[in-house]
Coordinates of C-alpha atoms in Angstrom, one line a residue:
X1288 CA 82.6 52.9 200.5
X1289 CA 82.7 56.6 200.4
X1290 CA 79.0 56.7 199.7
X1291 CA 78.4 55.7 203.3
X1292 CA 79.8 59.0 204.5
X1293 CA 77.9 61.0 201.8
X1294 CA 74.5 59.3 202.0
X1295 CA 74.2 56.8 204.8
X1296 CA 75.8 58.5 207.8
X1297 CA 74.0 61.9 207.2
X1298 CA 70.7 60.0 206.8
X1299 CA 71.3 58.1 210.1
X1300 CA 72.2 61.4 211.9
X1301 CA 69.0 63.1 210.6
X1302 CA 66.9 60.1 211.7
X1303 CA 68.5 60.1 215.2
X1304 CA 68.0 63.9 215.5
X1305 CA 64.4 64.2 214.3
X1306 CA 63.1 61.0 215.7
X1307 CA 64.9 61.1 219.0
X1308 CA 61.7 60.8 221.1
X1309 CA 60.3 58.1 218.8
X1310 CA 63.5 56.1 219.0
X1311 CA 63.6 56.5 222.8
X1312 CA 60.2 54.7 223.1
X1313 CA 61.1 52.1 220.5
X1314 CA 64.5 50.8 221.4
X1315 CA 64.5 47.9 218.9
X1316 CA 64.5 50.5 216.0
X1317 CA 67.3 52.5 217.8
X1318 CA 69.4 49.3 218.2
X1319 CA 68.9 48.5 214.5
X1320 CA 70.0 51.9 213.4
X1321 CA 73.0 51.6 215.7
X1322 CA 73.9 48.2 214.2
X1323 CA 73.7 49.8 210.7
X1324 CA 76.0 52.6 211.9
X1325 CA 78.5 50.1 213.3
X1326 CA 78.5 47.9 210.2
X1327 CA 78.9 51.0 208.0
X1328 CA 81.8 52.3 210.0
X1329 CA 83.5 48.9 210.1
X1330 CA 83.2 48.5 206.3
X1331 CA 84.6 52.0 205.9
X1332 CA 87.5 51.2 208.2
X1333 CA 88.3 48.0 206.3
X1334 CA 88.3 50.0 203.0
X1335 CA 90.8 52.5 204.5
X1336 CA 93.0 49.6 205.7
X1337 CA 92.8 48.2 202.1
X1338 CA 93.8 51.6 200.7
X1339 CA 96.8 51.7 203.1
X1340 CA 97.9 48.2 202.0
X1341 CA 97.6 49.2 198.3
X1342 CA 99.9 52.2 198.7
X1343 CA 101.9 51.0 201.7
X1344 CA 105.4 51.4 200.0
X1345 CA 104.7 54.9 198.7
X1346 CA 103.4 56.4 202.0
X1347 CA 105.2 54.3 204.7
X1348 CA 107.6 57.1 205.6
X1349 CA 104.6 59.2 206.9
X1350 CA 103.5 56.3 209.2
X1351 CA 99.8 56.6 208.2
X1352 CA 98.8 53.4 210.0
X1353 CA 99.9 54.7 213.4
X1354 CA 98.0 57.9 212.8
X1355 CA 94.9 56.0 211.6
X1356 CA 94.9 53.7 214.6
X1357 CA 95.2 56.6 217.0
X1358 CA 92.4 58.7 215.5
X1359 CA 90.1 55.7 214.8
X1360 CA 90.9 54.2 218.2
X1361 CA 89.9 57.4 220.0
X1362 CA 86.7 57.8 217.9
X1363 CA 85.7 54.2 218.3
X1364 CA 86.4 54.1 222.0
X1365 CA 84.3 57.3 222.5
X1366 CA 81.5 55.8 220.4
X1367 CA 81.4 52.4 222.2
X1368 CA 81.5 54.2 225.6
X1369 CA 78.5 56.3 224.6
X1370 CA 76.7 53.1 223.8
X1371 CA 77.7 51.1 226.9
X1372 CA 78.0 53.6 229.7
X1373 CA 74.4 54.6 229.9
X1374 CA 73.6 51.0 230.7
X1375 CA 76.3 51.0 233.4
X1376 CA 74.8 54.2 234.8
X1377 CA 71.3 52.6 234.9
X1378 CA 72.8 49.5 236.6
X1379 CA 74.5 51.8 239.2
X1380 CA 71.3 53.9 239.6
X1381 CA 72.9 57.1 238.4
X1382 CA 70.8 60.1 237.1
X1383 CA 71.3 61.5 233.6
X1384 CA 73.8 64.2 234.7
X1385 CA 75.9 61.6 236.4
X1386 CA 75.9 59.3 233.4
X1387 CA 77.1 62.2 231.1
X1388 CA 79.7 63.1 233.7
X1389 CA 80.9 59.5 233.8
X1390 CA 81.4 59.5 230.0
X1391 CA 83.2 62.9 230.2
X1392 CA 85.5 61.8 233.0
X1393 CA 86.5 58.6 231.2
X1394 CA 87.2 60.4 227.9
X1395 CA 89.4 62.9 229.8
X1396 CA 91.3 60.1 231.5
X1397 CA 91.8 58.1 228.3
X1398 CA 93.0 61.2 226.5
X1399 CA 95.4 62.1 229.3
X1400 CA 96.7 58.6 230.1
X1401 CA 96.6 56.7 226.9
X1402 CA 96.0 58.6 223.7
X1403 CA 98.2 61.5 224.4
X1404 CA 101.2 59.2 224.5
X1405 CA 100.0 57.3 221.4
X1406 CA 99.5 60.6 219.5
X1407 CA 103.0 61.8 220.5
X1408 CA 104.4 58.6 219.0
X1409 CA 102.2 58.7 215.8
X1410 CA 102.6 62.4 215.1
X1411 CA 106.3 63.3 215.3
X1412 CA 107.4 66.9 215.7
X1413 CA 109.0 66.8 212.2
X1414 CA 107.6 64.7 209.4
X1415 CA 110.0 63.1 206.9
X1416 CA 111.1 65.2 204.0
X1417 CA 109.3 64.8 200.7
X1418 CA 111.4 62.9 198.1

């Protein structure tokens, strides 16, 4: 599953960067690339969860699942917002600057009201001693 982050993810990033104008005029291809990205990320996340369950007893004192869920939750929420909020902005009749501002405001609110408390719980001030 690591190959996805070595080959597939950089390839998709390069395609999105260099063919941005082409993808803007051909939304079906853009949606297909986004679907590939979502499936790739989901498979990678399931592999990480499988790794966690394999070594659960050895690493449980470090609470890796809490940390993983916090980080992945934040990244996934930002990703899905970036997919869905432009459509909400179109529906509301917002211009591009207002759409970007909407995304930024929601990310700040989520970080301040949700994820900051979750991160305080997942990342304690002092980690358990090594045994």
